[in-house]
Coordinates of C-alpha atoms in Angstrom, one line a residue:
M5 CA -118.9 245.9 31.6
T6 CA -117.7 248.6 29.2
T7 CA -117.2 247.4 25.6
F8 CA -113.8 248.6 24.2
T9 CA -112.9 249.1 20.6
R10 CA -111.0 245.9 19.9
C11 CA -107.3 246.4 19.5
T12 CA -106.4 244.1 16.7
C13 CA -102.8 244.1 17.7
L14 CA -103.4 242.2 20.9
S15 CA -104.3 238.8 19.3
F16 CA -101.1 239.0 17.3
F17 CA -98.7 239.6 20.2
L18 CA -96.4 236.6 20.6
F19 CA -94.7 234.9 23.6
A20 CA -91.4 236.6 24.3
G21 CA -88.8 234.3 22.7
S22 CA -91.2 232.5 20.4
P23 CA -90.6 232.4 16.7
A24 CA -91.1 235.7 14.9
L25 CA -94.1 234.4 12.9
F26 CA -94.9 237.8 11.4
A27 CA -91.5 239.4 11.2
A28 CA -90.5 237.6 8.0
Q29 CA -93.7 238.3 6.1
E30 CA -93.3 241.0 3.4
L31 CA -96.3 243.3 3.4
L32 CA -95.6 245.3 0.3
L33 CA -96.4 244.3 -3.3
N34 CA -93.7 244.4 -5.8
P35 CA -91.1 245.7 -3.3
G36 CA -88.2 245.2 -5.6
F37 CA -89.5 247.1 -8.7
E38 CA -88.6 244.2 -10.9
D39 CA -91.7 244.2 -13.3
A40 CA -91.5 245.5 -16.9
F41 CA -92.8 249.0 -16.3
T42 CA -92.3 252.1 -18.5
H43 CA -93.0 254.9 -16.0
T44 CA -94.3 253.7 -12.6
A45 CA -93.7 250.3 -11.1
T46 CA -96.8 248.1 -10.6
N47 CA -98.6 248.6 -7.3
W48 CA -96.9 252.0 -6.8
S49 CA -98.3 255.5 -7.5
L50 CA -97.3 259.2 -7.3
N51 CA -99.2 261.7 -5.1
A52 CA -98.3 265.2 -6.1
W53 CA -99.9 268.6 -5.4
G54 CA -99.2 272.3 -5.7
G55 CA -97.8 272.3 -9.2
P56 CA -94.5 270.3 -9.1
A57 CA -92.8 269.0 -12.2
V58 CA -92.1 265.2 -11.8
A59 CA -91.0 262.5 -14.1
L60 CA -91.0 258.7 -13.3
S61 CA -89.1 256.1 -15.2
P62 CA -87.3 252.7 -14.6
E63 CA -83.6 252.8 -13.9
R64 CA -82.1 249.8 -15.5
T65 CA -78.6 250.9 -16.4
H66 CA -77.6 251.9 -12.8
A67 CA -80.1 249.8 -10.9
L68 CA -79.4 249.8 -7.1
D69 CA -80.2 246.1 -6.9
G70 CA -81.5 243.5 -9.4
A71 CA -82.5 244.4 -12.9
A72 CA -84.4 247.6 -12.2
S73 CA -85.0 250.4 -9.8
Q74 CA -87.6 253.2 -9.7
R75 CA -86.3 256.7 -10.8
I76 CA -88.1 259.8 -9.6
E77 CA -87.0 263.2 -11.0
V78 CA -88.4 266.4 -9.5
T79 CA -87.3 269.5 -11.5
K80 CA -89.7 272.0 -9.9
L81 CA -91.1 272.0 -6.3
P82 CA -92.9 275.3 -5.4
P83 CA -93.0 276.2 -1.6
Q84 CA -96.5 274.7 -1.0
A85 CA -96.1 271.7 -3.3
G86 CA -95.4 268.1 -2.4
V87 CA -94.3 264.9 -4.0
I88 CA -94.8 261.4 -2.5
F89 CA -94.1 258.1 -4.2
R90 CA -96.2 255.5 -2.3
Q91 CA -98.0 252.2 -1.9
P92 CA -101.3 252.0 0.0
F93 CA -101.5 249.9 3.2
T94 CA -103.9 249.6 6.1
F95 CA -102.0 249.7 9.4
K96 CA -103.4 247.6 12.2
Q97 CA -104.1 249.4 15.5
G98 CA -101.2 249.1 17.9
H99 CA -98.9 247.1 15.6
V100 CA -95.4 248.2 15.1
Y101 CA -94.0 248.1 11.6
R102 CA -90.5 248.4 10.2
A103 CA -90.1 250.1 6.8
R104 CA -86.9 249.9 4.7
L105 CA -85.9 251.5 1.5
L106 CA -82.7 251.6 -0.5
V107 CA -82.1 255.1 -1.9
A108 CA -79.5 257.0 -3.9
S109 CA -79.4 260.5 -5.6
P110 CA -76.8 261.7 -8.0
T111 CA -77.9 265.3 -7.1
Q112 CA -77.8 265.1 -3.3
T113 CA -81.5 265.3 -2.5
R114 CA -83.3 265.5 0.9
I115 CA -85.9 262.8 1.1
Q116 CA -88.3 261.5 3.8
L117 CA -89.4 257.9 4.3
L118 CA -92.7 257.7 6.1
L119 CA -95.7 255.6 7.2
R120 CA -98.6 258.0 6.9
R121 CA -102.3 258.3 7.4
T122 CA -104.2 258.9 4.1
G123 CA -106.8 261.2 5.5
P124 CA -107.0 264.0 8.1
H125 CA -104.8 264.7 10.0
Y126 CA -102.4 263.1 7.6
D127 CA -100.1 262.3 10.5
A128 CA -97.1 260.0 10.3
G129 CA -96.8 256.8 12.3
A130 CA -93.1 256.7 11.6
I131 CA -90.8 259.1 9.7
R132 CA -87.2 259.9 8.9
S133 CA -85.5 262.6 6.8
V134 CA -82.1 262.0 5.2
M135 CA -79.9 263.5 2.5
A136 CA -79.7 260.9 -0.3
G137 CA -76.4 261.0 -2.1
P138 CA -74.6 259.1 -4.9
E139 CA -73.8 256.1 -2.7
P140 CA -76.9 253.9 -2.0
Q141 CA -78.0 254.0 1.6
E142 CA -80.7 252.0 3.4
V143 CA -83.2 254.1 5.4
I144 CA -85.1 252.3 8.1
I145 CA -88.0 253.5 10.3
E146 CA -90.2 251.9 12.9
G147 CA -93.6 252.9 14.3
G148 CA -97.4 252.6 13.7
F149 CA -100.7 254.0 14.9
S150 CA -102.4 253.6 18.3
T151 CA -106.0 254.7 18.0
D152 CA -107.6 252.7 15.1
D153 CA -106.8 250.6 12.0
V154 CA -105.5 253.3 9.7
P155 CA -105.8 253.4 5.9
G156 CA -102.4 254.9 4.9
F157 CA -99.4 254.3 2.9
F158 CA -95.7 253.5 2.8
G159 CA -94.2 256.6 1.1
L160 CA -91.2 258.4 0.0
A161 CA -91.5 262.2 0.1
I162 CA -89.1 264.3 -2.1
R163 CA -88.4 267.5 -0.1
E164 CA -86.5 269.4 -2.7
P165 CA -85.8 269.3 -6.5
G166 CA -83.5 266.5 -7.5
C167 CA -83.3 263.0 -8.8
V168 CA -83.8 260.0 -6.5
I169 CA -83.5 256.3 -7.3
V170 CA -85.2 253.8 -5.0
D171 CA -85.1 250.0 -4.7
D172 CA -85.6 247.1 -2.2
A173 CA -88.6 248.6 -0.4
S174 CA -89.9 246.5 2.6
L175 CA -92.6 246.7 5.2
I176 CA -92.8 244.0 8.0
D177 CA -94.7 243.7 11.3
V178 CA -92.2 243.7 14.2
T179 CA -94.7 244.0 17.1
D180 CA -93.4 240.8 18.7
E181 CA -89.8 242.0 18.5
V182 CA -90.6 245.3 20.1
L183 CA -92.4 243.6 23.0
A184 CA -89.4 241.3 23.6
R185 CA -86.9 244.1 23.9
P186 CA -85.2 244.7 27.2
T187 CA -87.1 246.7 29.8
P188 CA -85.6 249.6 31.9
S189 CA -83.1 248.3 34.4
E190 CA -83.1 251.1 37.0
P191 CA -85.5 251.4 39.9
I192 CA -88.7 253.3 39.1
P193 CA -88.4 256.9 40.5
A194 CA -91.2 258.9 42.1
T195 CA -90.9 261.3 39.2
Y196 CA -92.3 258.7 36.9
F197 CA -95.7 259.5 38.3
G198 CA -96.5 263.1 37.3
F199 CA -99.7 265.1 36.9
H200 CA -101.2 268.5 36.3
I201 CA -103.4 270.8 38.4
N202 CA -104.7 273.6 36.3
K203 CA -107.2 275.5 38.4
L204 CA -105.5 276.4 41.7
G205 CA -107.3 279.4 43.1
S206 CA -110.7 278.2 42.1
H207 CA -109.9 275.4 44.6
N208 CA -106.9 274.7 46.9
V209 CA -106.8 270.9 46.6
W210 CA -103.7 268.8 46.8
P211 CA -104.9 265.2 46.0
D212 CA -103.4 262.2 47.8
L213 CA -102.1 260.6 44.6
S214 CA -98.5 260.0 45.7
A215 CA -97.4 261.9 42.6
G216 CA -93.7 262.7 42.3
L217 CA -93.9 265.6 39.8
L218 CA -96.2 268.5 39.0
R219 CA -96.0 270.0 35.5
L220 CA -96.9 273.7 35.2
W221 CA -98.9 274.1 32.0
D222 CA -102.3 275.8 31.5
T223 CA -101.6 277.3 34.9
G224 CA -101.2 280.9 34.0
T225 CA -97.4 280.6 34.2
C226 CA -96.4 281.0 30.5
W227 CA -93.8 283.7 29.5
C228 CA -96.7 285.9 28.4
H229 CA -98.2 285.7 31.9
L230 CA -95.0 286.1 33.8
Q231 CA -93.7 289.1 31.8
P232 CA -96.7 290.9 30.4
E233 CA -94.7 294.0 29.6
S234 CA -91.0 294.4 28.9
N235 CA -90.4 296.1 32.3
R236 CA -93.0 294.3 34.4
W237 CA -93.0 290.9 35.9
N238 CA -96.0 289.1 37.5
W239 CA -95.1 286.2 39.8
V240 CA -98.4 285.7 41.5
R241 CA -99.5 282.5 39.8
A242 CA -96.1 280.8 39.7
D243 CA -95.4 281.7 43.3
Y244 CA -98.8 280.4 44.3
Y245 CA -98.1 277.0 42.7
L246 CA -94.7 276.7 44.3
Q247 CA -96.0 277.6 47.7
H248 CA -98.9 275.1 47.3
V249 CA -96.4 272.3 46.5
Q250 CA -94.1 273.3 49.4
R251 CA -97.1 273.3 51.8
F252 CA -98.7 270.0 50.9
S253 CA -96.0 267.9 49.3
P254 CA -92.5 269.3 49.5
A255 CA -90.9 266.2 48.1
T256 CA -92.8 266.6 44.8
Q257 CA -90.6 267.9 42.0
V258 CA -91.9 270.7 39.7
M259 CA -91.5 271.1 35.9
M260 CA -92.0 274.4 34.2
T261 CA -92.8 274.5 30.5
L262 CA -91.3 277.7 29.0
G263 CA -92.9 280.0 26.3
I264 CA -95.4 281.5 25.0
T265 CA -93.8 284.8 23.6
P266 CA -95.4 288.0 25.0
E267 CA -97.0 290.1 22.3
W268 CA -94.6 292.9 23.0
A269 CA -91.6 290.6 22.2
A270 CA -93.1 288.9 19.2
P271 CA -93.3 289.8 15.5
K272 CA -96.7 290.5 14.0
T273 CA -96.6 287.2 12.0
G274 CA -97.5 285.0 15.0
K275 CA -100.9 283.7 15.9
R276 CA -102.7 284.7 19.2
S277 CA -101.8 282.1 21.8
Y278 CA -103.1 282.6 25.4
T279 CA -102.3 286.3 26.0
G280 CA -99.2 286.0 23.8
S281 CA -98.0 284.9 20.4
S282 CA -97.1 281.6 18.8
A283 CA -94.1 283.2 17.1
P284 CA -90.6 283.1 18.5
P285 CA -89.3 286.4 19.9
C286 CA -87.9 289.0 17.6
D287 CA -84.8 289.3 19.7
L288 CA -83.1 286.2 21.2
E289 CA -81.8 288.4 24.0
T290 CA -85.4 288.9 25.4
W291 CA -85.7 285.1 25.6
R292 CA -82.4 284.9 27.4
I293 CA -83.4 287.5 30.0
Y294 CA -86.7 285.7 30.5
V295 CA -85.1 282.3 31.0
K296 CA -82.4 283.6 33.3
T297 CA -84.9 285.6 35.4
V298 CA -87.2 282.7 35.9
G299 CA -84.4 280.3 36.5
E300 CA -82.8 282.4 39.2
R301 CA -86.1 283.1 40.9
Y302 CA -86.9 279.4 41.2
R303 CA -83.3 278.1 41.7
G304 CA -83.5 274.8 43.6
R305 CA -87.3 274.8 43.6
I306 CA -87.9 273.9 40.0
R307 CA -85.5 271.2 38.7
Y308 CA -87.1 270.3 35.3
W309 CA -87.4 272.8 32.5
E310 CA -89.2 272.1 29.2
V311 CA -88.3 274.4 26.4
W312 CA -91.7 274.7 24.7
N313 CA -95.2 273.1 24.5
E314 CA -96.3 271.2 21.5
S315 CA -94.0 272.9 19.1
D316 CA -95.4 271.2 16.0
Y317 CA -98.8 272.7 16.6
A318 CA -99.3 276.2 15.0
G319 CA -101.5 277.3 17.9
F320 CA -98.4 277.3 20.1
Y321 CA -95.4 277.7 17.8
T322 CA -95.1 279.1 14.2
G323 CA -91.3 279.5 14.1
T324 CA -88.7 277.1 12.5
T325 CA -86.9 274.2 14.0
T326 CA -83.6 276.2 13.6
Q327 CA -85.0 279.1 15.7
M328 CA -86.2 276.6 18.3
V329 CA -82.7 275.1 18.5
Q330 CA -81.3 278.5 19.2
M331 CA -83.8 279.1 22.0
A332 CA -83.0 275.7 23.4
R333 CA -79.3 276.5 23.3
V334 CA -79.9 279.7 25.3
A335 CA -82.1 278.0 27.8
W336 CA -79.5 275.3 28.3
E337 CA -76.7 277.9 28.8
E338 CA -78.7 280.0 31.3
L339 CA -80.3 277.2 33.3
K340 CA -77.1 275.1 33.6
A341 CA -75.2 278.1 34.7
I342 CA -77.7 278.8 37.4
D343 CA -77.7 275.2 38.6
P344 CA -75.8 272.3 36.8
Q345 CA -78.4 269.9 38.3
N346 CA -81.2 271.5 36.3
Q347 CA -82.7 269.1 33.8
I348 CA -83.6 270.5 30.4
L349 CA -86.2 268.8 28.2
T350 CA -86.6 269.2 24.5
P351 CA -89.6 271.2 23.2
N352 CA -92.3 268.6 23.2
I353 CA -94.5 267.5 20.3
T354 CA -98.0 266.2 19.8
Q355 CA -98.7 262.7 18.5
A356 CA -98.7 264.2 15.0
G357 CA -95.3 265.8 15.4
L358 CA -92.8 263.0 14.6
G359 CA -91.6 264.9 11.5
W360 CA -91.0 268.0 13.6
L361 CA -89.0 266.1 16.2
D362 CA -86.9 264.4 13.5
D363 CA -86.1 267.8 11.9
Y364 CA -85.4 269.4 15.3
L365 CA -82.9 266.7 16.2
T366 CA -81.4 266.9 12.7
A367 CA -80.8 270.6 13.3
G368 CA -78.8 269.8 16.5
G369 CA -81.5 270.2 19.2
G370 CA -80.4 267.0 21.0
A371 CA -77.2 268.7 22.2
Y372 CA -79.3 271.0 24.4
A373 CA -81.4 268.5 26.3
D374 CA -81.0 266.0 29.1
I375 CA -84.4 264.5 28.3
V376 CA -86.5 264.0 25.1
S377 CA -90.1 265.1 25.6
Y378 CA -93.3 264.4 23.7
H379 CA -97.0 264.0 24.3
N380 CA -99.1 260.9 23.9
Y381 CA -102.8 260.3 24.8
P382 CA -103.3 256.5 24.9
P383 CA -106.5 255.0 23.6
A384 CA -109.0 253.1 25.7
T385 CA -106.9 250.0 25.2
P386 CA -103.6 251.5 26.5
E387 CA -101.5 248.6 25.2
C388 CA -102.1 249.8 21.6
A389 CA -100.1 253.0 22.4
V390 CA -96.9 250.8 22.1
A391 CA -96.9 251.7 18.4
G392 CA -96.6 255.4 19.3
Y393 CA -93.8 254.9 21.9
A394 CA -91.9 252.8 19.4
A395 CA -92.0 255.6 16.8
V396 CA -90.5 258.2 19.1
Q397 CA -87.9 255.8 20.3
D398 CA -87.0 255.0 16.7
I399 CA -86.3 258.7 16.0
V400 CA -84.3 259.1 19.2
R401 CA -82.3 256.0 18.3
A402 CA -81.6 257.2 14.8
H403 CA -80.1 260.5 16.1
G404 CA -77.8 258.6 18.5
L405 CA -79.6 259.9 21.6
T406 CA -80.5 256.6 23.3
R407 CA -78.8 257.7 26.5
K408 CA -81.3 260.4 27.0
P409 CA -84.6 259.3 28.6
I410 CA -87.9 259.8 26.9
W411 CA -90.7 261.5 28.9
N412 CA -94.4 261.7 28.0
T413 CA -95.0 265.0 29.7
E414 CA -98.8 265.2 29.0
G415 CA -101.5 262.6 28.4
A416 CA -104.5 260.8 29.6
I417 CA -106.9 258.2 28.2
E418 CA -107.9 259.9 24.9
A419 CA -111.3 258.2 24.5
K420 CA -114.1 259.8 26.5
T421 CA -115.6 256.4 27.1
V422 CA -118.1 255.7 29.8
F423 CA -116.1 253.4 32.0
T424 CA -117.3 251.2 34.9
E425 CA -115.4 251.8 38.1
E426 CA -113.4 248.6 37.6
D427 CA -112.5 249.5 34.0
A428 CA -111.5 253.1 34.9
M429 CA -109.1 251.8 37.5
G430 CA -107.8 249.2 35.0
V431 CA -107.0 251.6 32.2
V432 CA -105.3 254.2 34.4
A433 CA -103.1 251.6 36.0
R434 CA -102.3 249.9 32.6
T435 CA -101.4 253.3 31.1
Y436 CA -98.6 253.6 33.7
L437 CA -97.6 249.9 33.6
V438 CA -97.3 249.7 29.9
Q439 CA -95.3 252.9 29.4
W440 CA -92.6 252.0 31.9
A441 CA -92.4 248.5 30.4
Q442 CA -91.8 250.1 27.0
G443 CA -89.1 252.5 28.2
I444 CA -91.0 255.8 28.9
R445 CA -89.5 257.4 32.1
N446 CA -92.2 259.9 33.0
F447 CA -95.9 260.3 32.4
N448 CA -97.9 263.4 33.6
W449 CA -101.6 262.8 33.7
Y450 CA -103.6 265.7 32.2
C451 CA -105.2 266.6 34.5
W452 CA -106.6 266.5 38.1
D453 CA -109.2 269.2 37.7
I454 CA -110.6 268.3 34.2
H455 CA -113.0 265.3 33.9
W456 CA -116.1 264.1 32.2
P457 CA -118.9 262.0 33.6
G458 CA -118.0 258.3 33.5
G459 CA -114.5 258.8 32.1
A460 CA -111.2 257.6 33.4
N461 CA -110.8 260.6 35.8
L462 CA -108.5 261.0 38.8
S463 CA -110.9 263.4 40.7
Q464 CA -114.4 262.7 41.9
D465 CA -115.2 266.4 42.0
L466 CA -113.4 269.5 40.7
L467 CA -113.5 271.2 44.1
R468 CA -112.7 268.4 46.5
A469 CA -109.8 266.1 47.2
E470 CA -111.8 262.9 46.9
L471 CA -110.2 260.4 44.5
A472 CA -112.3 258.9 41.7
P473 CA -111.7 255.2 40.9
G474 CA -109.0 256.2 38.4
G475 CA -107.3 258.3 41.1
K476 CA -107.3 255.4 43.5
A477 CA -105.7 253.2 40.8
Y478 CA -103.1 255.9 40.2
R479 CA -102.2 256.0 43.9
T480 CA -102.1 252.2 44.2
V481 CA -99.9 251.6 41.1
A482 CA -97.5 254.3 42.3
R483 CA -97.1 252.4 45.5
W484 CA -96.6 249.2 43.7
L485 CA -94.0 250.6 41.3
V486 CA -91.9 253.4 42.9
G487 CA -88.6 252.0 44.1
S488 CA -89.2 248.6 42.4
T489 CA -87.2 247.3 39.4
L490 CA -88.9 245.7 36.4
L491 CA -87.1 242.4 35.8
Q492 CA -89.1 241.1 32.9
R493 CA -92.1 241.9 30.7
R494 CA -93.9 239.1 28.9
V495 CA -96.8 239.4 26.6
E496 CA -98.6 236.2 25.9
G497 CA -101.5 236.7 23.6
S498 CA -103.7 239.4 25.3
T499 CA -102.1 238.8 28.7
W500 CA -99.4 241.0 30.1
L501 CA -97.0 239.8 32.9
L502 CA -94.6 242.1 34.6
D503 CA -92.1 240.6 37.1
L504 CA -90.6 243.1 39.5
Q505 CA -88.3 243.2 42.5
E506 CA -89.4 245.6 45.2
A507 CA -87.0 247.8 47.2
S508 CA -87.4 245.2 50.1
G509 CA -86.1 242.5 47.8
Q510 CA -89.5 240.8 47.4
R511 CA -90.4 239.6 44.0
V512 CA -93.9 240.2 42.7
R513 CA -95.8 239.8 39.5
I514 CA -98.4 242.2 38.1
A515 CA -100.7 240.7 35.6
W516 CA -103.8 241.5 33.5
T517 CA -105.5 240.7 30.2
T518 CA -107.0 243.0 27.6
Q519 CA -109.7 240.6 26.5
G520 CA -112.1 238.8 28.9
T521 CA -110.3 236.7 31.5
A522 CA -107.2 234.5 31.5
T523 CA -105.5 232.0 33.8
I524 CA -101.8 232.5 34.7
T525 CA -99.4 230.3 36.6
L526 CA -97.4 231.8 39.5
P527 CA -93.9 230.6 40.4
A528 CA -94.0 227.3 42.3
T529 CA -91.0 228.5 44.4
W530 CA -93.3 231.0 46.2
N531 CA -94.9 228.1 48.1
A532 CA -97.9 230.3 49.1
W533 CA -99.5 233.0 47.2
G534 CA -101.4 236.2 47.8
Y535 CA -102.7 239.1 45.7
E536 CA -103.7 242.7 45.9
T537 CA -106.3 244.6 43.9
L538 CA -106.1 248.2 42.7
R539 CA -108.4 249.1 45.6
G540 CA -105.7 247.9 48.0
E541 CA -107.6 244.8 49.0
T542 CA -105.5 241.8 49.7
S543 CA -106.3 238.1 49.9
S544 CA -104.5 234.7 49.9
L545 CA -104.8 232.2 47.0
P546 CA -105.5 228.5 47.4
H547 CA -103.4 227.6 44.3
A548 CA -100.9 229.0 41.9
T549 CA -103.2 229.4 38.9
P550 CA -105.4 232.5 39.5
T551 CA -107.8 234.1 37.0
I552 CA -107.1 237.6 35.9
G553 CA -109.1 240.3 34.1
S554 CA -108.6 243.8 32.7
A555 CA -107.8 245.4 36.1
P556 CA -104.1 244.5 37.0
L557 CA -103.5 242.4 40.1
R558 CA -100.3 242.3 42.1
F559 CA -99.3 238.8 43.1
Y560 CA -96.8 238.0 45.8
A561 CA -95.4 235.2 47.9
C562 CA -97.0 234.9 51.3
P563 CA -94.8 234.3 54.3
T564 CA -94.5 230.6 55.3
P565 CA -96.1 229.9 58.6

């Protein structure tokens, strides 16, 4: 049996509806800044780099609450400089935290509240930028880290010169609350199960995965591939993929990810990216022509259009969020004019790109999207990725975009662990089960034709259609879920229980545990019970209290004789 890195969050998950044992516990020291300090409040510190001019002092005359607040005055902030007022904290893997801070600024100053990793890659687990003004406002963020226990900090970044006054800081664990929130109420569509095939041509496989969506990325179909010269188009790869889908699975939807700028259309400031440039085009009109040309060629054949890939990563994009909003506006105008049913996705981000997404939506990018897109590669314990899902949902909620679904358009099990067959099947299935339960409406596995020995792969071999254990689990869980409606998600300790109603009306329960084995109780009203494994094997049960392990099982009521 594979030994997983223990996800400390799991032993803290509470029964849905049970008392919020951890929600009321304040995790910061001296959150109210009420000690007798002369410069910096006890337990807090300043992290500054790049030569800023900063002064710290207590604010007692105009305290925001209580007898004192912390005053931070930045009079100089060079372009590469930074100022963060912070308190260290170690975030537990997979836990979701809510941070609060009361802020005001007599000078109208842009600030950023964040939960951040102390070391490389210095990524944020939750983040929000706001303009602080004279009236006190409460800034609230939610999120956490999925891969490990993370030494980090609760911090306030000052993003421009100005004076900021802060008070009533707070950090609490809200994991149980997040796991008790309502689940999606609509039937699960086939497009929830997506994947990538990157190497068509070196093989001509179409795997029997029951996938409902194919995303075109790393397929030789970027802008720089399709339009290598201003007056020449090359449709060979894109046509080849569309013909392959039409031949083997015409019901499968296709998503095209737009970009990368061809070198002929880009400024010299960009980085080399594939055969093109990471910079946005010099002339927005060249982008418009590209989007319109591709959209018209694949009218009715490609329904989903993603504006850019991993826009926070300089290897793919080195422009500004404002420039990206303009490109998204043009893509929206052209693609909706071609077919109003086209669905436009925001430029996606990596797991380190929460700040970029927040800035993009602040700049108005949400107006030009039907779907919010991002990338998340869950760890070997997929349940710990709940923290990452919560962080993206928090940003979307803060910008008033909760009606727009969130899609995880690229990911796989991040850890290249050597899995047993049973464990590989379990983690693939759980990756899909957990994401839908937490409100993610699409997940595209990356990818069919990349794998490593012993990992959670979909393919057994790069050149054949034979499914690996992970691929068999993908196909089985797709059959379990597509058309079904999730009625309830319960997390009891390390045990997950999902109650669903299938399209036929039958109610089923999918259950697993992340640690060892557990015993669950099935509804007594079912009278007789059966179960199905991820291998598709079925059997009856002699009683209503079966034992479960890390590979999910589907339980159902047997017909009465």
